[in-house]
C-alpha cells in the first residue's frame, strides 16, 4: 500500500462517564505516539452536534484518511459516526470504533490505572486495524418486477393479487387443473359468527385472479428446473407438455399441505365407514347439496348405511414421538360435527379428544356444539379408543378420563382427525430453491419468531400451509404478508448489502466446495468448473466461509485476517502473560458486554476484546497466534443457542473450537486456557462472571 | 394523498410494520405512548419454542428502526384526534414531556445515580423492582434517553424525599432549577439535558393509512385468587418472566421476591381465573407454551429445582410447540392434569400448599411449593376503548379491535384505511404478530394506489 496513512484518534470523555475513571489526556498523548497517528483529540461529548462538526473539520484540516473513535459502543453509536465521517468526505469503512466506556470505564471503576492501560491497548488495537482498513461500499443487485408464486391455493392467490395490485407481474404455477388448493375439498369455513361455503370463497378469489391482467396462471403445470437467485431466477415450466421459460425476480412458496392417510388405523382402509375429516368434508358437501339444511336422513354413499351415530376421534397419528399437534384438528372436528347436527339434529355425534385446543373466538363454536348436544369425551394419550366390529356393526370403546370409566359407542360413521404434511412436491422445490424443510414435511422459515415469511435466501418468501397447518384467516394474512416481503426489493428495484462481504481469491482455491456448502444464505455459487464466486449482494458478512476455507482464499472486507491479526498482535505486545484475548460477536456477545457495562458490573481488566460480526468468523490460526504470542488465555464468545444472527454461526464456531483444541494440544498448548462462552445480549452478569472465573482459573488476578 | 403512514404502537408488531413500510420506501411515524419502543417483547426473557433470548433478537430491529431515514420515532406520544377527509387522515398527536431534551441526553445515567427517591417499577414493582424518579425505561431502550416521573416535579413527592420537595414554584414557571440534583448532575456532565419545566407538545401530521398495533397485556389476577396479593410468593407468569430475566430486578436469579430464598419447588397454575365470573371467557393460547418455557429455563438455571404444572387442556398448536412440550417433560417437568381449588400459606416458611383434584385419578391431592405462578392469560390493552373512539373503529365484545370481515379481508377495520395487527386483534404470539404486521403494512402502502 503506497497510500500515506493518516490516522486521527478521537477519544471521548462522555462527560465524566469515561473521563471519571480513565485518564483520557494520557490516552490521547499515548495515541499521538502510535504509528501513523497524525492527530489525537479529547472530546467532552463526541456525539454532540457541535463535536461532530468539529470532528469533520479536523478530518479535513489534518487530511485524515483513517479515523478511530474511542467512546461508547458501536452497537448504538457507530451509525452516527459513520454518517459524520461520510459527510466529511471520508469513506465510512475507514472508521474504526473502540469501546472504552462499556468495556473499560463502566466496568473497572475502582481501578483507574488498569482502566487507563486497557483503554490505551484498545486504542492501539483500533489504530492497528485502522491502518489496514480499505474503502468499502454498499453493494446493489438489480431486481426486476416479476414474481413467481408456487401454488395456486388461497395463500398463493392472495399473494398474487397483492403483487399484481402494485403493477408487478405475478405468475402462479399450480400442478392441479384448477386453482383453490385444499379449500376445494372443504365444505364450509367458519370463523367467529361467520359461516360460508368454501366454494364461494374459492370462486370469489379465483375470479379476481383471472380478471387481473397482471397475473398469469399456469394450471396443470410442473416446475422442471429453477436456476439463479434473486433478480436472476430462470424457471422452466412444463405446462400440459409444453415448455415455458420465465425470467423471474422473486419467488413466493405457497405449496400448501395434504392430509396424511391413516392407513391401517382404526380399520381405515378396511371399512368404508371409517373416513378422514377431509372425506367427511366431501360428504357434508354432498349432503348439503342433496338434503339442504334441516331435518333429513343422511347416508354414507359408500356403505349405503343410514347414519345415526357419528364418532369423531381426534389426534389420530398426532401428538406422539413422530408428529406434534396437527394445529387445526380440534376446531375442524367441532365445525364438522356442528354441520352434521345442522343437517339432522337427531344424529348422535361424539367427539373423542385428548386436549381441546380451541382458542379465543373458537370458544363460540365449542359452546354452540355443546348446546347442539354434541358429546365430548376425553381420553388419555396413552389409552386411545379401540374400534371393534361385531355382526357387521362398528363400535368404539373409549375410556372417559373425566368419568374414569369405559364405554362403548356405536358408530355408523367413524371420522378420524388426522394430521397434515407438506405437499408431495416439497422435496423437489427444496432442491430447486435450496431451502430447508422440517421432519414433519413442511418448509422451514428463516426465523420462527422474527422471520416467519422469509427463507434465509433473499427474495424467496414463504406463506400458508406449506409452513404449517393454519386457518383460512391466517393463510390469507400470510399471503398478504409474503407479498410485502417479496415486493420490497421489487419496489426498490434492487437489494443492497452492507460492504462487509466475502471476497474469494481463486489463486490457491482447490475447489473443495466447503464455502459453497456452508454458506447459510446461498450467497456462494460454483460454476461448471467448480470454481466458487460470491454474489456479494446476498452475502451477510458473517465470515463463516473465510474461517473454514482450508486454503485461506476468502477475505471478509472490514474483518480480514490481516486486520484481525493486527489487533491480536497489538493487544499482546506488552505483558501478554497477564492478558486474555477475546473475540466477541457483534450481535449477542457484544450486547452482553454492553449490558455488563450499563449495569456497572465490575470485573477484572485483563481482557482485550476484538469484535467480529459472528463467532463463526474466528479462524483457528488467530487463536493459535495469540497463544504463540504468550496470551494467558483466549476467549471466544458467541450468541446463546439457538439464537444466531447468521442462523447457525454459533454451531459452526462450536465445532471449530473443538478442532482448535485438538490442534493446540498437538502443539503443546494447554487447551484449558481456551475458553468458549455463549452469552445473550441481556446477560451482563454472565459475561462478568466469565471474566472473573477465567482470571481466577488462569491465575492472573 | 400523502405518502406517510402512522403506526400506533412500537412493540414487535409496530416495529415490523415500520421496517417493512420504510424499506418499501414510504415514510413512517412510529408512535408509542411509553418512553421506549420495544413493547412487551423487550421485557421477556426468552421466546418459545426455541428459547431465543428475546431482547437479543429484538434490539437489532430496534436499532434499525432508530437509524432508518424513513422512520420517525415518537415516544411518550399519544394520539389525540383523528379526522378523515378526502381519504386523508389528519392526526393530532400529543408528545408528552419526558422533561428531558432527547437531542442532548446520551443515556449516561448520571442523573439516575444522584436521584434520591426510588419507587416501585411499574412492571417489576411487585417482585421488588425499583427505579429512580428519573430512570431509563430499560437498558436497551430506543431512544436511549432518561425520563422523569411527572410526580417528581413541583414538590409532589415531598414526603418521599424528592430533592425539589421544598420548592414552592411550579416547575413549568422556571427555565432552570437551582435545586434538582438531576439537573445539576447533568450540567456537571456538560449536557444540560434535564428540563423539569418542559411542557407537552402537540403535533399535527397527515397520513394516508393508519396501523393500530397497540398490543396486549397480561391479566392481573383478582386479589385472593389462589392467594394472589395476600400471600408473598404467589406471582403471575409475567412477573416470573422478569424473575428469570438477567435484566430483571433479581439479575436473573430465581429467588422469592421478599425473603430472597432460592426456590426449590415451583408450581404453575394454568388458566388461572378462566371461566370465573370476572375471569377470562376465552383461551389465550400462549400460556401453555409460556409455562413450558419458564419451566425449561428454570431447570436450565438449576436442574435440581422441582417444577410442576397444573393444567387442563394442553395447547401445543403451533410449529415446534409439541417438541417444546416434550422437551419440558424430558427436563423433568411434572405435568398434572388437575383442577386446583385452594391455596394456603404456611405462616412460618411462607410456602404454599396447593390442593387440587387430580383429573387422571379423581383423587384430592396436595403439593407444597415455594413459589406459585399463576398463568393469567392475555387481555385487551387498557387504551383500546379511548383509541377506538378517537379512530372511530369498533371493538369486539371482548375489547379487542374488530376486523370488519376477518375471513375475507383480514386486518381491515370498519374505517377504510385503518388496519390492525398483533395483540390489538387478540391473544397472539410473536410470529403471528410479525405475519400480521407484514400483511397490515402491505395493505397500508397499497391504499390509494388504484
PDB file of C-alpha atoms in Angstrom, chain A residues 14-17 44-45 47-48 75-77 79-80 101 106 109 162 165-166 168 189-192 194 196 201 205 319-321 323-327 353-361 363 367 378-381 399 401-402 438-440 442-445 447-453 462 466-469 472-474 476-478 480-485 487-488 491-492 587-588 595 598-600 640-645 679-685, chain B residues 12 16-17 19-21 23-25 41 45-61 63 66-67 103 106-110 113 139-140 144 186 188-191 245-247 251 274 281-285 311-323 326 337 339 357 359-360 396 398 400-401 403-411 425-427 429-432 434-436 438-443 445-447 449-450:
ATOM      1  CA  UNK A  14     -18.525  11.074  27.768  1.00  0.00           C
ATOM      2  CA  UNK A  15     -18.817  13.770  30.425  1.00  0.00           C
ATOM      3  CA  UNK A  16     -17.347  12.007  33.402  1.00  0.00           C
ATOM      4  CA  UNK A  17     -18.550   8.593  32.287  1.00  0.00           C
ATOM      5  CA  UNK A  44     -16.179  16.063  26.074  1.00  0.00           C
ATOM      6  CA  UNK A  45     -19.171  14.681  24.232  1.00  0.00           C
ATOM      7  CA  UNK A  47     -21.604  12.553  19.756  1.00  0.00           C
ATOM      8  CA  UNK A  48     -22.989  16.059  20.329  1.00  0.00           C
ATOM      9  CA  UNK A  75     -23.936  -1.129  18.770  1.00  0.00           C
ATOM     10  CA  UNK A  76     -25.629   2.203  19.366  1.00  0.00           C
ATOM     11  CA  UNK A  77     -23.301   4.894  18.029  1.00  0.00           C
ATOM     12  CA  UNK A  79     -24.134   4.714  12.571  1.00  0.00           C
ATOM     13  CA  UNK A  80     -23.818   8.300  13.860  1.00  0.00           C
ATOM     14  CA  UNK A 101     -16.993   3.127  28.127  1.00  0.00           C
ATOM     15  CA  UNK A 106     -18.004   1.464  33.498  1.00  0.00           C
ATOM     16  CA  UNK A 109     -14.425   1.915  38.139  1.00  0.00           C
ATOM     17  CA  UNK A 162     -51.345  -8.120  -3.733  1.00  0.00           C
ATOM     18  CA  UNK A 165     -52.097  -4.593  -7.459  1.00  0.00           C
ATOM     19  CA  UNK A 166     -48.760  -2.781  -7.415  1.00  0.00           C
ATOM     20  CA  UNK A 168     -45.883  -6.017 -10.808  1.00  0.00           C
ATOM     21  CA  UNK A 189     -65.396 -22.347   6.597  1.00  0.00           C
ATOM     22  CA  UNK A 190     -66.384 -20.802   9.871  1.00  0.00           C
ATOM     23  CA  UNK A 191     -64.818 -18.005  11.806  1.00  0.00           C
ATOM     24  CA  UNK A 192     -66.383 -16.203  14.688  1.00  0.00           C
ATOM     25  CA  UNK A 194     -69.429 -16.210  10.039  1.00  0.00           C
ATOM     26  CA  UNK A 196     -69.511 -19.604   4.486  1.00  0.00           C
ATOM     27  CA  UNK A 201     -64.726 -18.193  -1.160  1.00  0.00           C
ATOM     28  CA  UNK A 205     -60.834 -15.299  -5.176  1.00  0.00           C
ATOM     29  CA  UNK A 319     -49.053 -35.885  19.458  1.00  0.00           C
ATOM     30  CA  UNK A 320     -46.595 -38.741  19.645  1.00  0.00           C
ATOM     31  CA  UNK A 321     -42.861 -39.187  19.100  1.00  0.00           C
ATOM     32  CA  UNK A 323     -45.611 -35.847  14.987  1.00  0.00           C
ATOM     33  CA  UNK A 324     -46.861 -32.957  17.048  1.00  0.00           C
ATOM     34  CA  UNK A 325     -50.283 -31.376  17.354  1.00  0.00           C
ATOM     35  CA  UNK A 326     -51.956 -31.076  13.947  1.00  0.00           C
ATOM     36  CA  UNK A 327     -52.766 -27.447  14.842  1.00  0.00           C
ATOM     37  CA  UNK A 353     -60.376 -35.892  22.212  1.00  0.00           C
ATOM     38  CA  UNK A 354     -57.147 -35.643  24.211  1.00  0.00           C
ATOM     39  CA  UNK A 355     -56.897 -31.882  24.736  1.00  0.00           C
ATOM     40  CA  UNK A 356     -59.372 -29.454  23.255  1.00  0.00           C
ATOM     41  CA  UNK A 357     -57.376 -26.806  21.519  1.00  0.00           C
ATOM     42  CA  UNK A 358     -59.970 -24.098  20.963  1.00  0.00           C
ATOM     43  CA  UNK A 359     -58.674 -20.564  21.326  1.00  0.00           C
ATOM     44  CA  UNK A 360     -60.292 -17.148  21.630  1.00  0.00           C
ATOM     45  CA  UNK A 361     -63.231 -16.972  19.133  1.00  0.00           C
ATOM     46  CA  UNK A 363     -64.767 -20.868  22.084  1.00  0.00           C
ATOM     47  CA  UNK A 367     -70.284 -23.617  23.208  1.00  0.00           C
ATOM     48  CA  UNK A 378     -61.768 -37.041  26.830  1.00  0.00           C
ATOM     49  CA  UNK A 379     -59.422 -39.984  26.561  1.00  0.00           C
ATOM     50  CA  UNK A 380     -55.869 -40.276  27.875  1.00  0.00           C
ATOM     51  CA  UNK A 381     -52.953 -40.035  25.465  1.00  0.00           C
ATOM     52  CA  UNK A 399     -62.083 -44.730  28.295  1.00  0.00           C
ATOM     53  CA  UNK A 401     -60.830 -39.792  31.553  1.00  0.00           C
ATOM     54  CA  UNK A 402     -63.141 -37.442  33.406  1.00  0.00           C
ATOM     55  CA  UNK A 438     -38.528 -29.955   8.780  1.00  0.00           C
ATOM     56  CA  UNK A 439     -39.178 -33.523   9.869  1.00  0.00           C
ATOM     57  CA  UNK A 440     -42.950 -33.119   9.576  1.00  0.00           C
ATOM     58  CA  UNK A 442     -43.101 -28.533   5.995  1.00  0.00           C
ATOM     59  CA  UNK A 443     -40.807 -25.744   4.834  1.00  0.00           C
ATOM     60  CA  UNK A 444     -38.593 -24.138   7.452  1.00  0.00           C
ATOM     61  CA  UNK A 445     -38.740 -20.351   7.644  1.00  0.00           C
ATOM     62  CA  UNK A 447     -36.574 -17.487  11.926  1.00  0.00           C
ATOM     63  CA  UNK A 448     -39.515 -18.997  13.713  1.00  0.00           C
ATOM     64  CA  UNK A 449     -40.331 -15.726  15.505  1.00  0.00           C
ATOM     65  CA  UNK A 450     -38.967 -12.824  13.513  1.00  0.00           C
ATOM     66  CA  UNK A 451     -38.633 -14.239  10.003  1.00  0.00           C
ATOM     67  CA  UNK A 452     -41.876 -16.187   9.634  1.00  0.00           C
ATOM     68  CA  UNK A 453     -42.430 -15.289   5.972  1.00  0.00           C
ATOM     69  CA  UNK A 462     -42.982 -18.450   2.279  1.00  0.00           C
ATOM     70  CA  UNK A 466     -46.651 -25.041   3.275  1.00  0.00           C
ATOM     71  CA  UNK A 467     -45.161 -23.727   6.518  1.00  0.00           C
ATOM     72  CA  UNK A 468     -47.532 -25.445   8.925  1.00  0.00           C
ATOM     73  CA  UNK A 469     -51.293 -26.088   9.059  1.00  0.00           C
ATOM     74  CA  UNK A 472     -58.019 -19.650   6.301  1.00  0.00           C
ATOM     75  CA  UNK A 473     -57.717 -16.273   8.041  1.00  0.00           C
ATOM     76  CA  UNK A 474     -54.095 -16.918   8.949  1.00  0.00           C
ATOM     77  CA  UNK A 476     -54.600 -15.080   3.855  1.00  0.00           C
ATOM     78  CA  UNK A 477     -52.667 -12.920   6.307  1.00  0.00           C
ATOM     79  CA  UNK A 478     -49.551 -14.834   5.385  1.00  0.00           C
ATOM     80  CA  UNK A 480     -50.579 -10.712   2.013  1.00  0.00           C
ATOM     81  CA  UNK A 481     -47.537 -10.546   4.273  1.00  0.00           C
ATOM     82  CA  UNK A 482     -45.426 -12.683   1.930  1.00  0.00           C
ATOM     83  CA  UNK A 483     -46.420 -10.367  -0.913  1.00  0.00           C
ATOM     84  CA  UNK A 484     -44.993  -7.476   1.132  1.00  0.00           C
ATOM     85  CA  UNK A 485     -41.743  -9.330   1.747  1.00  0.00           C
ATOM     86  CA  UNK A 487     -42.423  -6.615  -3.014  1.00  0.00           C
ATOM     87  CA  UNK A 488     -39.804  -4.627  -1.090  1.00  0.00           C
ATOM     88  CA  UNK A 491     -40.389  -1.803  -5.459  1.00  0.00           C
ATOM     89  CA  UNK A 492     -36.853  -0.535  -4.775  1.00  0.00           C
ATOM     90  CA  UNK A 587     -24.926  -9.192  18.000  1.00  0.00           C
ATOM     91  CA  UNK A 588     -25.382 -11.051  21.286  1.00  0.00           C
ATOM     92  CA  UNK A 595     -25.154  -4.864  29.305  1.00  0.00           C
ATOM     93  CA  UNK A 598     -24.595  -0.359  31.515  1.00  0.00           C
ATOM     94  CA  UNK A 599     -25.223  -2.310  34.718  1.00  0.00           C
ATOM     95  CA  UNK A 600     -21.785  -1.203  36.031  1.00  0.00           C
ATOM     96  CA  UNK A 640     -26.533 -18.305  23.154  1.00  0.00           C
ATOM     97  CA  UNK A 641     -28.047 -21.303  21.375  1.00  0.00           C
ATOM     98  CA  UNK A 642     -30.238 -21.339  19.397  1.00  0.00           C
ATOM     99  CA  UNK A 643     -30.064 -17.601  18.715  1.00  0.00           C
ATOM    100  CA  UNK A 644     -27.659 -16.580  15.983  1.00  0.00           C
ATOM    101  CA  UNK A 645     -27.959 -13.560  13.770  1.00  0.00           C
ATOM    102  CA  UNK A 679     -23.817 -15.062  26.127  1.00  0.00           C
ATOM    103  CA  UNK A 680     -27.116 -13.379  25.366  1.00  0.00           C
ATOM    104  CA  UNK A 681     -27.439  -9.636  24.911  1.00  0.00           C
ATOM    105  CA  UNK A 682     -29.392  -9.460  28.160  1.00  0.00           C
ATOM    106  CA  UNK A 683     -26.868 -11.376  30.186  1.00  0.00           C
ATOM    107  CA  UNK A 684     -24.340  -8.886  31.508  1.00  0.00           C
ATOM    108  CA  UNK A 685     -23.847 -10.930  34.682  1.00  0.00           C
TER     109      UNK A 685
ATOM    110  CA  UNK B  12     -42.734  -6.068  17.843  1.00  0.00           C
ATOM    111  CA  UNK B  16     -42.006  -4.899  11.915  1.00  0.00           C
ATOM    112  CA  UNK B  17     -44.694  -2.929  10.158  1.00  0.00           C
ATOM    113  CA  UNK B  19     -39.446  -1.589   8.865  1.00  0.00           C
ATOM    114  CA  UNK B  20     -41.483  -3.165   6.072  1.00  0.00           C
ATOM    115  CA  UNK B  21     -43.088   0.139   5.095  1.00  0.00           C
ATOM    116  CA  UNK B  23     -37.921  -0.422   3.372  1.00  0.00           C
ATOM    117  CA  UNK B  24     -40.696  -0.244   0.794  1.00  0.00           C
ATOM    118  CA  UNK B  25     -39.980   3.455   0.528  1.00  0.00           C
ATOM    119  CA  UNK B  41     -41.185  -8.450  23.859  1.00  0.00           C
ATOM    120  CA  UNK B  45     -36.556 -13.297  28.928  1.00  0.00           C
ATOM    121  CA  UNK B  46     -36.858 -15.949  26.239  1.00  0.00           C
ATOM    122  CA  UNK B  47     -39.219 -16.782  23.395  1.00  0.00           C
ATOM    123  CA  UNK B  48     -40.830 -20.183  22.813  1.00  0.00           C
ATOM    124  CA  UNK B  49     -40.409 -22.697  21.200  1.00  0.00           C
ATOM    125  CA  UNK B  50     -36.693 -22.089  20.628  1.00  0.00           C
ATOM    126  CA  UNK B  51     -35.741 -20.235  23.829  1.00  0.00           C
ATOM    127  CA  UNK B  52     -34.174 -17.455  21.804  1.00  0.00           C
ATOM    128  CA  UNK B  53     -33.194 -14.564  24.039  1.00  0.00           C
ATOM    129  CA  UNK B  54     -35.957 -12.056  23.482  1.00  0.00           C
ATOM    130  CA  UNK B  55     -34.082  -8.758  23.637  1.00  0.00           C
ATOM    131  CA  UNK B  56     -31.160 -10.225  21.647  1.00  0.00           C
ATOM    132  CA  UNK B  57     -33.372 -10.760  18.655  1.00  0.00           C
ATOM    133  CA  UNK B  58     -35.481  -7.649  19.113  1.00  0.00           C
ATOM    134  CA  UNK B  59     -32.873  -4.993  19.843  1.00  0.00           C
ATOM    135  CA  UNK B  60     -31.144  -5.176  16.433  1.00  0.00           C
ATOM    136  CA  UNK B  61     -34.538  -4.357  14.925  1.00  0.00           C
ATOM    137  CA  UNK B  63     -31.634  -0.012  16.388  1.00  0.00           C
ATOM    138  CA  UNK B  66     -33.790   4.142  15.162  1.00  0.00           C
ATOM    139  CA  UNK B  67     -31.356   4.588  12.287  1.00  0.00           C
ATOM    140  CA  UNK B 103     -31.412  15.502  21.458  1.00  0.00           C
ATOM    141  CA  UNK B 106     -26.921  10.437  25.946  1.00  0.00           C
ATOM    142  CA  UNK B 107     -28.348   7.960  28.417  1.00  0.00           C
ATOM    143  CA  UNK B 108     -25.223   8.159  30.562  1.00  0.00           C
ATOM    144  CA  UNK B 109     -27.158   7.649  33.785  1.00  0.00           C
ATOM    145  CA  UNK B 110     -25.504  10.380  35.893  1.00  0.00           C
ATOM    146  CA  UNK B 113     -27.272   7.996  40.284  1.00  0.00           C
ATOM    147  CA  UNK B 139     -31.087  -0.725  29.300  1.00  0.00           C
ATOM    148  CA  UNK B 140     -31.638  -1.260  25.554  1.00  0.00           C
ATOM    149  CA  UNK B 144     -31.750   5.710  24.792  1.00  0.00           C
ATOM    150  CA  UNK B 186     -26.468  16.606  34.009  1.00  0.00           C
ATOM    151  CA  UNK B 188     -21.776  18.729  35.585  1.00  0.00           C
ATOM    152  CA  UNK B 189     -21.572  16.181  32.792  1.00  0.00           C
ATOM    153  CA  UNK B 190     -21.728  19.169  30.479  1.00  0.00           C
ATOM    154  CA  UNK B 191     -25.026  18.238  28.905  1.00  0.00           C
ATOM    155  CA  UNK B 245     -34.512 -12.274  33.103  1.00  0.00           C
ATOM    156  CA  UNK B 246     -30.886 -11.270  33.616  1.00  0.00           C
ATOM    157  CA  UNK B 247     -32.085  -7.689  33.075  1.00  0.00           C
ATOM    158  CA  UNK B 251     -30.499 -10.162  37.745  1.00  0.00           C
ATOM    159  CA  UNK B 274     -60.538 -18.611  33.437  1.00  0.00           C
ATOM    160  CA  UNK B 281     -64.095 -16.344  28.960  1.00  0.00           C
ATOM    161  CA  UNK B 282     -61.586 -17.453  26.340  1.00  0.00           C
ATOM    162  CA  UNK B 283     -58.299 -19.303  25.931  1.00  0.00           C
ATOM    163  CA  UNK B 284     -55.302 -17.003  25.451  1.00  0.00           C
ATOM    164  CA  UNK B 285     -53.467 -19.741  23.540  1.00  0.00           C
ATOM    165  CA  UNK B 311     -53.178 -27.788  33.627  1.00  0.00           C
ATOM    166  CA  UNK B 312     -56.375 -28.814  31.972  1.00  0.00           C
ATOM    167  CA  UNK B 313     -56.205 -28.696  28.156  1.00  0.00           C
ATOM    168  CA  UNK B 314     -52.732 -28.505  26.683  1.00  0.00           C
ATOM    169  CA  UNK B 315     -52.377 -26.099  23.774  1.00  0.00           C
ATOM    170  CA  UNK B 316     -49.415 -27.075  21.658  1.00  0.00           C
ATOM    171  CA  UNK B 317     -50.936 -25.910  18.382  1.00  0.00           C
ATOM    172  CA  UNK B 318     -48.034 -24.151  16.655  1.00  0.00           C
ATOM    173  CA  UNK B 319     -44.943 -25.119  14.766  1.00  0.00           C
ATOM    174  CA  UNK B 320     -42.415 -26.784  17.037  1.00  0.00           C
ATOM    175  CA  UNK B 321     -44.682 -26.438  20.084  1.00  0.00           C
ATOM    176  CA  UNK B 322     -45.224 -30.157  20.642  1.00  0.00           C
ATOM    177  CA  UNK B 323     -41.478 -30.822  20.604  1.00  0.00           C
ATOM    178  CA  UNK B 326     -41.737 -32.872  25.053  1.00  0.00           C
ATOM    179  CA  UNK B 337     -53.927 -32.663  34.828  1.00  0.00           C
ATOM    180  CA  UNK B 339     -58.273 -28.592  38.982  1.00  0.00           C
ATOM    181  CA  UNK B 357     -58.391 -32.628  42.167  1.00  0.00           C
ATOM    182  CA  UNK B 359     -58.243 -35.437  36.899  1.00  0.00           C
ATOM    183  CA  UNK B 360     -56.373 -38.595  35.981  1.00  0.00           C
ATOM    184  CA  UNK B 396     -65.360  -6.675  19.670  1.00  0.00           C
ATOM    185  CA  UNK B 398     -64.000  -8.819  24.411  1.00  0.00           C
ATOM    186  CA  UNK B 400     -60.039  -6.204  21.091  1.00  0.00           C
ATOM    187  CA  UNK B 401     -60.137  -4.226  17.854  1.00  0.00           C
ATOM    188  CA  UNK B 403     -61.902  -6.678  11.941  1.00  0.00           C
ATOM    189  CA  UNK B 404     -64.682  -5.806   9.526  1.00  0.00           C
ATOM    190  CA  UNK B 405     -64.528  -9.171   7.790  1.00  0.00           C
ATOM    191  CA  UNK B 406     -61.870 -11.338   9.398  1.00  0.00           C
ATOM    192  CA  UNK B 407     -62.373 -14.176   6.959  1.00  0.00           C
ATOM    193  CA  UNK B 408     -62.344 -12.405   3.603  1.00  0.00           C
ATOM    194  CA  UNK B 409     -60.451  -9.191   4.280  1.00  0.00           C
ATOM    195  CA  UNK B 410     -58.472  -9.816   7.465  1.00  0.00           C
ATOM    196  CA  UNK B 411     -56.922  -6.917   9.420  1.00  0.00           C
ATOM    197  CA  UNK B 425     -56.544  -8.201  17.393  1.00  0.00           C
ATOM    198  CA  UNK B 426     -56.476 -10.689  20.269  1.00  0.00           C
ATOM    199  CA  UNK B 427     -54.191 -13.140  22.025  1.00  0.00           C
ATOM    200  CA  UNK B 429     -47.729 -15.000  19.708  1.00  0.00           C
ATOM    201  CA  UNK B 430     -44.735 -13.125  18.325  1.00  0.00           C
ATOM    202  CA  UNK B 431     -44.508 -14.884  14.973  1.00  0.00           C
ATOM    203  CA  UNK B 432     -48.202 -14.396  14.253  1.00  0.00           C
ATOM    204  CA  UNK B 434     -44.929 -10.411  12.717  1.00  0.00           C
ATOM    205  CA  UNK B 435     -47.005 -12.074   9.992  1.00  0.00           C
ATOM    206  CA  UNK B 436     -49.916  -9.735  10.626  1.00  0.00           C
ATOM    207  CA  UNK B 438     -46.243  -7.641   7.273  1.00  0.00           C
ATOM    208  CA  UNK B 439     -49.784  -8.068   5.968  1.00  0.00           C
ATOM    209  CA  UNK B 440     -51.031  -4.815   7.527  1.00  0.00           C
ATOM    210  CA  UNK B 441     -48.042  -2.959   6.092  1.00  0.00           C
ATOM    211  CA  UNK B 442     -48.840  -4.285   2.612  1.00  0.00           C
ATOM    212  CA  UNK B 443     -52.410  -3.060   2.939  1.00  0.00           C
ATOM    213  CA  UNK B 445     -48.893   1.024   1.404  1.00  0.00           C
ATOM    214  CA  UNK B 446     -51.353  -0.262  -1.209  1.00  0.00           C
ATOM    215  CA  UNK B 447     -54.110   2.054  -0.082  1.00  0.00           C
ATOM    216  CA  UNK B 449     -52.748   3.061  -5.434  1.00  0.00           C
ATOM    217  CA  UNK B 450     -55.683   2.002  -7.593  1.00  0.00           C
TER     218      UNK B 450
END
